[in-house]
mmCIF file of C-alpha atoms and ligand atoms in Angstrom:
data_model
loop_
_atom_site.group_PDB
_atom_site.id
_atom_site.type_symbol
_atom_site.label_atom_id
_atom_site.label_comp_id
_atom_site.label_asym_id
_atom_site.label_seq_id
_atom_site.Cartn_x
_atom_site.Cartn_y
_atom_site.Cartn_z
ATOM 1 C CA MET A 1 110.924 138.166 109.834
ATOM 2 C CA ILE A 2 112.209 135.357 112.138
ATOM 3 C CA SER A 3 114.177 133.137 110.169
ATOM 4 C CA THR A 4 114.328 129.691 111.973
ATOM 5 C CA LEU A 5 113.129 127.659 109.045
ATOM 6 C CA THR A 6 115.146 124.455 108.823
ATOM 7 C CA LYS A 7 117.179 123.536 105.933
ATOM 8 C CA ARG A 8 115.550 120.032 105.363
ATOM 9 C CA VAL A 9 112.019 121.992 105.067
ATOM 10 C CA LYS A 10 113.503 124.725 102.851
ATOM 11 C CA GLY A 11 114.482 121.749 100.503
ATOM 12 C CA VAL A 12 111.105 120.231 100.251
ATOM 13 C CA GLU A 13 109.714 120.675 96.450
ATOM 14 C CA TYR A 14 106.432 119.526 95.048
ATOM 15 C CA ALA A 15 106.148 120.578 91.475
ATOM 16 C CA ILE A 16 102.316 119.320 91.360
ATOM 17 C CA ARG A 17 101.438 122.026 94.115
ATOM 18 C CA GLU A 18 103.614 124.547 92.587
ATOM 19 C CA ILE A 19 102.223 124.667 89.176
ATOM 20 C CA ALA A 20 98.881 124.849 90.910
ATOM 21 C CA ALA A 21 99.900 128.160 92.637
ATOM 22 C CA ILE A 22 100.811 129.750 89.048
ATOM 23 C CA ALA A 23 97.288 128.283 87.799
ATOM 24 C CA HIS A 24 95.727 130.118 90.811
ATOM 25 C CA GLU A 25 97.142 133.454 89.293
ATOM 26 C CA VAL A 26 96.180 132.538 85.975
ATOM 27 C CA ALA A 27 92.549 132.135 87.052
ATOM 28 C CA LYS A 28 92.330 135.223 88.933
ATOM 29 C CA SER A 29 93.203 137.215 85.952
ATOM 30 C CA GLY A 30 90.151 135.891 84.608
ATOM 31 C CA LYS A 31 91.424 133.149 82.073
ATOM 32 C CA GLN A 32 89.717 129.651 82.183
ATOM 33 C CA VAL A 33 92.125 127.031 83.600
ATOM 34 C CA TYR A 34 92.030 123.490 82.505
ATOM 35 C CA HIS A 35 93.321 121.302 85.195
ATOM 36 C CA LEU A 36 95.276 118.436 83.735
ATOM 37 C CA ASN A 37 97.580 118.642 86.581
ATOM 38 C CA ILE A 38 95.713 116.945 89.348
ATOM 39 C CA GLY A 39 95.750 113.244 90.177
ATOM 40 C CA ASP A 40 92.566 113.261 92.141
ATOM 41 C CA PRO A 41 89.365 111.754 90.328
ATOM 42 C CA VAL A 42 86.869 113.203 92.813
ATOM 43 C CA PHE A 43 88.020 116.848 91.526
ATOM 44 C CA TYR A 44 86.530 115.691 88.195
ATOM 45 C CA ASP A 45 83.271 113.824 87.444
ATOM 46 C CA PHE A 46 83.817 110.748 89.519
ATOM 47 C CA PRO A 47 82.038 111.348 92.694
ATOM 48 C CA THR A 48 82.181 109.401 95.662
ATOM 49 C CA PRO A 49 79.398 106.831 95.738
ATOM 50 C CA ASP A 50 76.548 107.381 97.970
ATOM 51 C CA PHE A 51 76.918 104.443 99.881
ATOM 52 C CA ILE A 52 80.335 105.297 100.745
ATOM 53 C CA SER A 53 79.332 108.851 101.923
ATOM 54 C CA ASP A 54 76.510 107.229 103.934
ATOM 55 C CA ALA A 55 78.893 104.818 105.673
ATOM 56 C CA LEU A 56 81.114 107.776 106.743
ATOM 57 C CA PHE A 57 77.997 109.556 108.092
ATOM 58 C CA ASN A 58 76.703 106.476 109.831
ATOM 59 C CA ALA A 59 80.071 106.005 111.347
ATOM 60 C CA SER A 60 80.059 109.306 113.144
ATOM 61 C CA ARG A 61 76.327 108.902 114.065
ATOM 62 C CA ASN A 62 77.031 105.650 115.448
ATOM 63 C CA GLY A 63 79.446 107.276 117.899
ATOM 64 C CA LYS A 64 82.906 105.996 116.250
ATOM 65 C CA ASN A 65 84.388 109.348 116.973
ATOM 66 C CA TYR A 66 87.141 108.575 119.276
ATOM 67 C CA TYR A 67 90.854 107.751 118.999
ATOM 68 C CA VAL A 68 91.194 103.965 117.772
ATOM 69 C CA ASN A 69 93.785 101.449 117.845
ATOM 70 C CA SER A 70 97.026 103.041 116.609
ATOM 71 C CA LEU A 71 97.594 100.085 114.245
ATOM 72 C CA GLY A 72 93.942 100.386 112.854
ATOM 73 C CA VAL A 73 90.737 99.232 113.877
ATOM 74 C CA VAL A 74 90.685 95.384 113.864
ATOM 75 C CA GLU A 75 87.702 95.011 111.905
ATOM 76 C CA LEU A 76 89.382 97.048 109.037
ATOM 77 C CA ARG A 77 92.446 95.043 109.134
ATOM 78 C CA GLU A 78 90.559 91.715 109.172
ATOM 79 C CA GLU A 79 88.884 92.999 106.020
ATOM 80 C CA LEU A 80 91.851 94.146 104.287
ATOM 81 C CA SER A 81 93.675 90.731 105.164
ATOM 82 C CA LYS A 82 90.570 89.096 103.288
ATOM 83 C CA THR A 83 90.827 91.468 100.491
ATOM 84 C CA LEU A 84 94.401 90.802 99.993
ATOM 85 C CA LYS A 85 93.785 87.055 99.856
ATOM 86 C CA GLU A 86 90.988 87.275 97.517
ATOM 87 C CA LYS A 87 92.504 89.698 95.251
ATOM 88 C CA GLN A 88 96.217 88.887 95.215
ATOM 89 C CA ASN A 89 96.295 85.488 97.092
ATOM 90 C CA LEU A 90 98.343 86.777 99.887
ATOM 91 C CA ASP A 91 98.284 85.358 103.335
ATOM 92 C CA ILE A 92 98.826 88.508 105.338
ATOM 93 C CA LYS A 93 98.038 88.195 109.131
ATOM 94 C CA VAL A 94 96.022 91.145 110.752
ATOM 95 C CA ASP A 95 98.803 91.986 112.746
ATOM 96 C CA ASP A 96 100.957 92.650 109.800
ATOM 97 C CA ILE A 97 98.591 95.154 108.727
ATOM 98 C CA LEU A 98 98.990 99.002 109.643
ATOM 99 C CA VAL A 99 96.333 101.368 108.714
ATOM 100 C CA THR A 100 97.765 104.854 107.797
ATOM 101 C CA SER A 101 96.600 108.298 106.966
ATOM 102 C CA GLY A 102 96.810 107.754 103.146
ATOM 103 C CA VAL A 103 99.895 106.005 101.295
ATOM 104 C CA THR A 104 101.719 109.125 102.002
ATOM 105 C CA GLU A 105 101.812 108.545 105.825
ATOM 106 C CA GLY A 106 102.932 105.025 105.169
ATOM 107 C CA ILE A 107 105.768 106.132 102.982
ATOM 108 C CA ASN A 108 106.980 108.695 105.735
ATOM 109 C CA PHE A 109 106.760 105.771 108.065
ATOM 110 C CA ILE A 110 109.040 103.563 106.111
ATOM 111 C CA ILE A 111 111.247 105.833 104.749
ATOM 112 C CA SER A 112 111.989 107.727 108.331
ATOM 113 C CA SER A 113 112.439 104.181 109.743
ATOM 114 C CA LEU A 114 115.026 102.982 107.189
ATOM 115 C CA ILE A 115 116.599 106.334 106.202
ATOM 116 C CA GLU A 116 119.330 108.612 107.926
ATOM 117 C CA ASN A 117 122.783 109.928 107.332
ATOM 118 C CA GLY A 118 123.427 109.403 103.706
ATOM 119 C CA ARG A 119 121.708 105.943 103.342
ATOM 120 C CA GLU A 120 120.260 105.244 100.024
ATOM 121 C CA LEU A 121 116.792 104.359 98.594
ATOM 122 C CA LEU A 122 116.547 103.067 95.243
ATOM 123 C CA ILE A 123 113.387 104.632 93.575
ATOM 124 C CA PRO A 124 112.038 104.746 89.841
ATOM 125 C CA GLY A 125 113.023 107.583 87.671
ATOM 126 C CA PRO A 126 110.885 109.602 86.431
ATOM 127 C CA SER A 127 109.666 109.380 90.289
ATOM 128 C CA TYR A 128 106.818 110.356 92.432
ATOM 129 C CA PRO A 129 107.898 113.439 94.041
ATOM 130 C CA LEU A 130 106.971 112.080 97.562
ATOM 131 C CA TYR A 131 109.968 109.387 97.461
ATOM 132 C CA ILE A 132 112.469 112.035 96.636
ATOM 133 C CA ASN A 133 111.173 114.520 99.124
ATOM 134 C CA TYR A 134 111.162 112.065 102.329
ATOM 135 C CA THR A 135 114.576 110.504 101.581
ATOM 136 C CA ASN A 136 115.917 113.991 101.545
ATOM 137 C CA PHE A 137 114.124 115.001 104.378
ATOM 138 C CA TYR A 138 115.406 112.355 106.452
ATOM 139 C CA ASP A 139 119.180 112.936 105.195
ATOM 140 C CA GLY A 140 119.344 110.050 102.944
ATOM 141 C CA LYS A 141 119.915 109.966 99.172
ATOM 142 C CA PRO A 142 117.247 109.013 96.712
ATOM 143 C CA ILE A 143 118.736 107.081 93.730
ATOM 144 C CA GLU A 144 116.841 106.873 90.700
ATOM 145 C CA TYR A 145 116.875 103.674 88.804
ATOM 146 C CA GLU A 146 116.045 104.154 85.112
ATOM 147 C CA LEU A 147 112.413 103.242 83.760
ATOM 148 C CA ASP A 148 113.341 102.957 79.861
ATOM 149 C CA GLU A 149 111.294 105.048 77.789
ATOM 150 C CA ASN A 150 112.476 102.996 74.795
ATOM 151 C CA GLN A 151 111.166 99.955 76.394
ATOM 152 C CA ASP A 152 107.653 101.392 77.152
ATOM 153 C CA TRP A 153 108.983 102.793 80.668
ATOM 154 C CA GLU A 154 109.805 99.107 82.039
ATOM 155 C CA PRO A 155 112.633 99.312 84.665
ATOM 156 C CA ASN A 156 116.014 98.902 83.325
ATOM 157 C CA ILE A 157 117.331 96.071 85.552
ATOM 158 C CA GLU A 158 120.910 96.628 84.571
ATOM 159 C CA ASP A 159 120.748 100.076 85.566
ATOM 160 C CA LEU A 160 119.197 99.029 89.014
ATOM 161 C CA ARG A 161 121.795 96.540 89.612
ATOM 162 C CA LYS A 162 124.583 99.077 88.948
ATOM 163 C CA LYS A 163 123.262 101.257 91.568
ATOM 164 C CA ILE A 164 123.012 99.064 94.435
ATOM 165 C CA THR A 165 125.562 99.996 96.895
ATOM 166 C CA ASP A 166 126.217 99.252 100.673
ATOM 167 C CA LYS A 167 124.320 102.221 101.420
ATOM 168 C CA THR A 168 121.200 100.831 99.748
ATOM 169 C CA GLN A 169 118.381 100.290 102.241
ATOM 170 C CA ALA A 170 115.667 99.059 99.847
ATOM 171 C CA ILE A 171 114.253 98.921 96.462
ATOM 172 C CA LEU A 172 110.973 100.769 95.729
ATOM 173 C CA ILE A 173 108.492 99.857 92.967
ATOM 174 C CA CYS A 174 105.662 101.970 91.886
ATOM 175 C CA SER A 175 103.420 99.959 89.412
ATOM 176 C CA PRO A 176 101.201 101.128 87.998
ATOM 177 C CA ASN A 177 103.513 103.982 87.903
ATOM 178 C CA ASN A 178 103.027 107.749 88.478
ATOM 179 C CA PRO A 179 103.854 109.534 86.265
ATOM 180 C CA THR A 180 104.567 107.263 83.294
ATOM 181 C CA GLY A 181 101.682 105.044 83.619
ATOM 182 C CA VAL A 182 103.764 101.924 82.857
ATOM 183 C CA LEU A 183 102.612 98.579 84.616
ATOM 184 C CA TYR A 184 105.825 96.682 85.426
ATOM 185 C CA GLY A 185 105.743 93.422 83.644
ATOM 186 C CA GLU A 186 106.036 89.992 85.638
ATOM 187 C CA GLN A 187 109.463 89.573 84.315
ATOM 188 C CA LYS A 188 110.775 92.636 85.534
ATOM 189 C CA ILE A 189 109.238 92.207 88.967
ATOM 190 C CA LYS A 190 110.665 88.790 89.275
ATOM 191 C CA ALA A 191 114.116 90.182 88.310
ATOM 192 C CA ILE A 192 113.864 93.040 90.885
ATOM 193 C CA ILE A 193 112.929 90.506 93.704
ATOM 194 C CA ASP A 194 115.716 88.282 92.614
ATOM 195 C CA LEU A 195 118.225 91.170 92.863
ATOM 196 C CA ALA A 196 116.680 92.203 96.150
ATOM 197 C CA GLY A 197 117.043 88.774 97.362
ATOM 198 C CA GLU A 198 120.962 88.786 96.345
ATOM 199 C CA TYR A 199 121.615 91.951 98.084
ATOM 200 C CA ASN A 200 119.499 91.118 100.996
ATOM 201 C CA LEU A 201 117.333 94.249 100.697
ATOM 202 C CA PRO A 202 113.446 94.593 101.170
ATOM 203 C CA ILE A 203 111.118 95.859 98.457
ATOM 204 C CA LEU A 204 108.718 98.691 99.071
ATOM 205 C CA SER A 205 105.731 98.378 96.675
ATOM 206 C CA ASP A 206 103.467 101.623 96.206
ATOM 207 C CA GLU A 207 100.198 99.966 94.846
ATOM 208 C CA ILE A 208 97.853 102.922 95.183
ATOM 209 C CA TYR A 209 96.861 102.271 91.446
ATOM 210 C CA ASP A 210 96.506 98.631 91.493
ATOM 211 C CA GLN A 211 92.664 98.588 90.677
ATOM 212 C CA ILE A 212 93.540 101.170 87.863
ATOM 213 C CA THR A 213 94.694 99.085 84.772
ATOM 214 C CA TYR A 214 94.116 99.104 81.056
ATOM 215 C CA ASP A 215 94.963 96.251 78.695
ATOM 216 C CA LYS A 216 97.457 94.180 80.859
ATOM 217 C CA PRO A 217 96.695 92.509 84.218
ATOM 218 C CA TYR A 218 98.198 94.024 87.447
ATOM 219 C CA VAL A 219 100.942 92.070 89.057
ATOM 220 C CA CYS A 220 101.526 92.106 92.738
ATOM 221 C CA PRO A 221 105.402 91.818 93.693
ATOM 222 C CA ALA A 222 104.453 90.279 97.037
ATOM 223 C CA SER A 223 102.728 87.547 95.277
ATOM 224 C CA LEU A 224 105.776 86.589 93.285
ATOM 225 C CA SER A 225 108.202 86.756 96.163
ATOM 226 C CA LYS A 226 108.931 83.565 98.351
ATOM 227 C CA ASP A 227 111.291 84.855 100.670
ATOM 228 C CA VAL A 228 112.165 88.391 99.790
ATOM 229 C CA PRO A 229 110.249 90.685 102.025
ATOM 230 C CA VAL A 230 107.776 93.066 100.394
ATOM 231 C CA ILE A 231 106.031 95.922 102.063
ATOM 232 C CA GLY A 232 103.033 97.051 100.208
ATOM 233 C CA LEU A 233 101.623 100.273 100.266
ATOM 234 C CA ASN A 234 98.051 101.118 99.315
ATOM 235 C CA GLY A 235 95.069 103.101 100.250
ATOM 236 C CA PHE A 236 91.243 103.984 99.432
ATOM 237 C CA SER A 237 91.853 107.247 97.906
ATOM 238 C CA LYS A 238 91.931 106.464 94.056
ATOM 239 C CA THR A 239 90.090 103.009 94.151
ATOM 240 C CA HIS A 240 87.048 104.059 96.292
ATOM 241 C CA LEU A 241 87.026 107.715 95.183
ATOM 242 C CA VAL A 242 87.724 109.174 98.755
ATOM 243 C CA THR A 243 90.999 111.069 98.206
ATOM 244 C CA GLY A 244 90.273 113.611 101.023
ATOM 245 C CA TRP A 245 89.524 111.108 103.868
ATOM 246 C CA ARG A 246 93.228 110.445 103.769
ATOM 247 C CA LEU A 247 93.016 106.459 104.325
ATOM 248 C CA GLY A 248 95.680 103.944 103.437
ATOM 249 C CA TYR A 249 97.451 101.037 104.971
ATOM 250 C CA LEU A 250 100.650 99.169 104.466
ATOM 251 C CA TYR A 251 101.244 95.471 104.952
ATOM 252 C CA TYR A 252 104.140 93.127 105.631
ATOM 253 C CA HIS A 253 104.772 90.115 103.256
ATOM 254 C CA ASP A 254 107.709 88.746 105.415
ATOM 255 C CA PRO A 255 107.850 85.069 105.062
ATOM 256 C CA HIS A 256 111.116 84.778 107.271
ATOM 257 C CA ASN A 257 110.508 87.503 109.728
ATOM 258 C CA LYS A 258 113.323 89.798 108.504
ATOM 259 C CA LEU A 259 111.324 92.712 109.389
ATOM 260 C CA GLU A 260 110.786 92.434 112.957
ATOM 261 C CA GLU A 261 113.043 95.289 114.175
ATOM 262 C CA LEU A 262 111.408 97.667 111.210
ATOM 263 C CA LYS A 263 107.788 96.756 112.113
ATOM 264 C CA ASN A 264 108.254 97.415 115.787
ATOM 265 C CA GLY A 265 109.662 100.658 114.789
ATOM 266 C CA VAL A 266 106.928 101.660 112.692
ATOM 267 C CA ALA A 267 104.302 100.484 115.125
ATOM 268 C CA LYS A 268 105.955 102.988 117.656
ATOM 269 C CA LEU A 269 105.669 105.882 115.084
ATOM 270 C CA ALA A 270 101.849 104.755 114.710
ATOM 271 C CA ARG A 271 101.299 104.958 118.290
ATOM 272 C CA ALA A 272 103.172 108.362 118.596
ATOM 273 C CA ARG A 273 100.473 109.837 116.254
ATOM 274 C CA LEU A 274 97.514 108.202 118.067
ATOM 275 C CA SER A 275 95.444 107.011 115.148
ATOM 276 C CA SER A 276 94.295 107.534 111.832
ATOM 277 C CA SER A 277 90.732 108.825 111.113
ATOM 278 C CA SER A 278 88.308 106.579 113.108
ATOM 279 C CA VAL A 279 85.210 107.122 111.030
ATOM 280 C CA ALA A 280 87.107 106.901 107.988
ATOM 281 C CA GLN A 281 88.161 103.309 109.282
ATOM 282 C CA TYR A 282 84.589 102.385 110.263
ATOM 283 C CA ALA A 283 83.403 103.481 106.674
ATOM 284 C CA ALA A 284 86.037 101.545 105.151
ATOM 285 C CA VAL A 285 84.946 98.396 106.711
ATOM 286 C CA GLU A 286 81.564 98.968 105.107
ATOM 287 C CA ILE A 287 83.149 99.730 101.736
ATOM 288 C CA LEU A 288 85.159 96.377 101.745
ATOM 289 C CA LYS A 289 81.843 94.553 102.625
ATOM 290 C CA THR A 290 79.856 96.033 100.013
ATOM 291 C CA GLU A 291 79.543 94.707 96.482
ATOM 292 C CA SER A 292 80.081 97.565 93.959
ATOM 293 C CA ASP A 293 81.260 98.252 90.600
ATOM 294 C CA HIS A 294 82.333 102.060 91.159
ATOM 295 C CA THR A 295 85.798 101.259 90.590
ATOM 296 C CA ILE A 296 85.172 99.231 87.467
ATOM 297 C CA ASN A 297 82.699 101.835 85.936
ATOM 298 C CA MET A 298 85.537 104.495 86.493
ATOM 299 C CA VAL A 299 88.099 102.476 84.830
ATOM 300 C CA ARG A 300 85.841 101.685 81.718
ATOM 301 C CA LYS A 301 85.234 105.641 81.490
ATOM 302 C CA LEU A 302 89.147 106.320 82.094
ATOM 303 C CA LYS A 303 90.057 103.669 79.401
ATOM 304 C CA ASP A 304 88.056 105.880 76.655
ATOM 305 C CA ARG A 305 89.719 108.981 78.039
ATOM 306 C CA ARG A 306 93.372 107.442 77.814
ATOM 307 C CA ASP A 307 92.423 106.140 74.336
ATOM 308 C CA TYR A 308 91.374 109.641 73.202
ATOM 309 C CA SER A 309 94.083 111.571 74.696
ATOM 310 C CA TYR A 310 96.770 109.209 73.587
ATOM 311 C CA GLU A 311 95.326 109.576 69.721
ATOM 312 C CA ARG A 312 95.282 113.138 70.070
ATOM 313 C CA LEU A 313 98.785 113.585 71.535
ATOM 314 C CA ARG A 314 100.669 111.177 69.275
ATOM 315 C CA LYS A 315 99.646 113.303 66.593
ATOM 316 C CA ILE A 316 101.081 116.431 67.890
ATOM 317 C CA GLU A 317 104.418 117.369 66.273
ATOM 318 C CA GLY A 318 107.070 117.792 68.977
ATOM 319 C CA PHE A 319 105.494 115.427 71.258
ATOM 320 C CA SER A 320 106.094 111.610 71.443
ATOM 321 C CA CYS A 321 104.220 109.373 74.105
ATOM 322 C CA VAL A 322 104.275 106.011 75.482
ATOM 323 C CA LYS A 323 100.712 104.515 75.960
ATOM 324 C CA PRO A 324 100.110 103.893 79.570
ATOM 325 C CA ASN A 325 98.455 100.782 80.982
ATOM 326 C CA GLY A 326 97.719 102.090 84.365
ATOM 327 C CA ALA A 327 97.137 105.042 86.745
ATOM 328 C CA PHE A 328 95.564 108.000 84.804
ATOM 329 C CA TYR A 329 98.750 109.905 83.442
ATOM 330 C CA LEU A 330 100.363 110.502 80.176
ATOM 331 C CA PHE A 331 103.887 111.507 80.196
ATOM 332 C CA PRO A 332 104.957 112.654 76.856
ATOM 333 C CA LYS A 333 108.602 113.515 75.715
ATOM 334 C CA LEU A 334 108.821 116.972 74.244
ATOM 335 C CA ASP A 335 111.240 117.555 71.512
ATOM 336 C CA LEU A 336 112.557 120.847 72.882
ATOM 337 C CA ALA A 337 115.412 121.027 70.384
ATOM 338 C CA GLY A 338 113.096 120.702 67.457
ATOM 339 C CA LEU A 339 110.398 123.236 69.071
ATOM 340 C CA ARG A 340 113.185 125.527 69.586
ATOM 341 C CA LYS A 341 111.166 128.340 71.575
ATOM 342 C CA TRP A 342 111.850 126.762 75.258
ATOM 343 C CA LYS A 343 114.777 125.680 76.947
ATOM 344 C CA THR A 344 113.264 123.458 79.438
ATOM 345 C CA ASP A 345 110.087 121.549 80.176
ATOM 346 C CA LYS A 346 109.186 124.029 82.803
ATOM 347 C CA ASP A 347 109.441 126.943 80.693
ATOM 348 C CA LEU A 348 107.235 125.302 78.229
ATOM 349 C CA VAL A 349 104.626 124.110 80.831
ATOM 350 C CA VAL A 350 104.406 127.384 82.368
ATOM 351 C CA ASP A 351 103.952 129.170 78.846
ATOM 352 C CA LEU A 352 101.190 126.874 77.990
ATOM 353 C CA LEU A 353 99.395 127.499 81.274
ATOM 354 C CA LYS A 354 99.824 131.211 80.974
ATOM 355 C CA THR A 355 98.972 131.479 77.184
ATOM 356 C CA THR A 356 96.247 128.695 77.180
ATOM 357 C CA GLY A 357 95.259 128.005 80.505
ATOM 358 C CA VAL A 358 96.014 124.447 80.194
ATOM 359 C CA CYS A 359 97.608 123.396 83.282
ATOM 360 C CA ALA A 360 100.162 120.343 83.130
ATOM 361 C CA VAL A 361 102.841 119.326 85.401
ATOM 362 C CA TYR A 362 106.574 119.744 84.153
ATOM 363 C CA GLY A 363 108.435 116.616 83.897
ATOM 364 C CA SER A 364 111.769 117.844 85.684
ATOM 365 C CA GLY A 365 109.246 117.923 89.027
ATOM 366 C CA PHE A 366 109.584 114.037 88.898
ATOM 367 C CA GLY A 367 113.283 114.049 89.199
ATOM 368 C CA SER A 368 116.160 114.045 86.529
ATOM 369 C CA TYR A 369 114.561 111.330 84.338
ATOM 370 C CA GLY A 370 111.631 113.502 83.976
ATOM 371 C CA ASN A 371 113.536 116.269 82.228
ATOM 372 C CA GLY A 372 112.090 117.297 78.998
ATOM 373 C CA HIS A 373 108.672 115.668 79.755
ATOM 374 C CA MET A 374 105.463 116.926 80.899
ATOM 375 C CA ARG A 375 102.470 114.989 82.725
ATOM 376 C CA LEU A 376 98.998 115.363 81.847
ATOM 377 C CA THR A 377 96.145 113.434 83.441
ATOM 378 C CA PHE A 378 93.450 112.017 81.197
ATOM 379 C CA LEU A 379 90.616 112.413 83.987
ATOM 380 C CA PRO A 380 88.646 115.202 82.526
ATOM 381 C CA GLU A 381 85.512 114.403 80.430
ATOM 382 C CA ILE A 382 86.289 114.117 76.634
ATOM 383 C CA ASP A 383 84.616 117.388 75.753
ATOM 384 C CA THR A 384 87.098 119.017 77.889
ATOM 385 C CA LEU A 385 90.039 116.834 76.712
ATOM 386 C CA GLU A 386 88.917 118.008 73.183
ATOM 387 C CA ILE A 387 89.393 121.500 74.035
ATOM 388 C CA VAL A 388 92.520 121.026 75.815
ATOM 389 C CA TYR A 389 94.145 119.162 72.847
ATOM 390 C CA ASN A 390 92.967 121.814 70.326
ATOM 391 C CA LEU A 391 94.677 124.452 72.548
ATOM 392 C CA ILE A 392 97.795 122.398 72.766
ATOM 393 C CA GLU A 393 97.966 122.090 68.876
ATOM 394 C CA ASP A 394 97.162 125.665 68.309
ATOM 395 C CA PHE A 395 99.874 126.751 71.019
ATOM 396 C CA LEU A 396 102.511 124.605 69.629
ATOM 397 C CA LYS A 397 101.747 125.743 65.889
HETATM 398 C C1 LIG B 401 102.017 106.979 93.212
HETATM 399 C C2 LIG B 401 101.292 107.562 94.314
HETATM 400 N N1 LIG B 401 101.601 107.051 95.638
HETATM 401 C C3 LIG B 401 100.763 107.725 96.677
HETATM 402 C C4 LIG B 401 99.784 108.760 96.507
HETATM 403 C C5 LIG B 401 99.238 109.346 97.560
HETATM 404 O O1 LIG B 401 98.331 108.279 98.068
HETATM 405 P P1 LIG B 401 97.323 108.816 99.359
HETATM 406 O O2 LIG B 401 96.205 109.614 98.868
HETATM 407 O O3 LIG B 401 96.790 107.514 99.821
HETATM 408 O O4 LIG B 401 98.221 109.269 100.269
HETATM 409 C C6 LIG B 401 99.725 108.959 95.090
HETATM 410 C C7 LIG B 401 98.900 110.192 94.858
HETATM 411 O O5 LIG B 401 98.816 110.927 93.733
HETATM 412 C C8 LIG B 401 100.665 108.652 94.038
HETATM 413 O O6 LIG B 401 100.374 108.847 92.867
#
């Protein structure tokens, strides 16, 4: 074997995919696997609407198969600018929008532009693993600020304040949140904006679940910020049921032009990778121009599944859970001391998978604040959820 793999690549971990590999082995042994580990609605009974698939086909048939503008097709950026005005009352210029291959690429662009040599990024804890991975990858330090489980996972502002240092480059918000499902309240977002203003830091706002909320309305950080720069990251994956297209965008809300250097750097990165998918971008123009209730219908179905799952989960001894207000995950706490049999969340999750076929993700895969938890999606149909929760109940007995 030739051993040239870099340390930074060896360090990449992604629990969501790691558990999928164990699930694959379990399935090969003939056992039915119930996937509650995948945050992809299209994998369940939320197919891509026909008009969206047709738009992709037509884009290709109409010859849009060439490299396009590295910043993104202008027509798409115009539609995105209109959508940001209509939905969030933001005035974002077309040139302040960059089309990316998913939020994933947007996060990579921003983190690689801000982070090197021990610089710090403040991220919520528990954290979506991508933020940790990229920050480490670029030789920086991901610093988690606490989402407080006792306060329905709302951010702990005092903890955040304490963790700001002269190495901090930005504060990241992820609301609605993966994995906790919390929707940051308006007061908390304002407090974060004030802190960012005090320390002259930009805010990164991962908004991939902004359309998937229950009970409480979504609050867009940029719409609350008068002078603090906010970089919004969003995409088509979840809202428009096209996870596999890999299409996202980022926008700069930058009232006092503090981000000029960063914007130019990110644009250079965008040019270096030529462009994101041309056909997906032209299809996305059609998606945004077409009135459709596919997202509302998805959220309606998901709300029933959330309610069902939450009711089942909260009756299981050894688990306690905050009711999520957005996204499609539950993140229960496991009473490992009381349950006795398992030392760690990973032990329990792997045993659950091997014994029952129920595949969740262990909480420690979401950073240190995730320890002692597990993440379950409520994307499957209620019939499946019923089987799953029966299996979990029996397993714990
Ligand atoms: C919080 C969060 N951000 C980003 C992504 C990735 O989004 P995309 O498909 O646009 O790359 C996910 C996917 O699960 C996510 O949960």
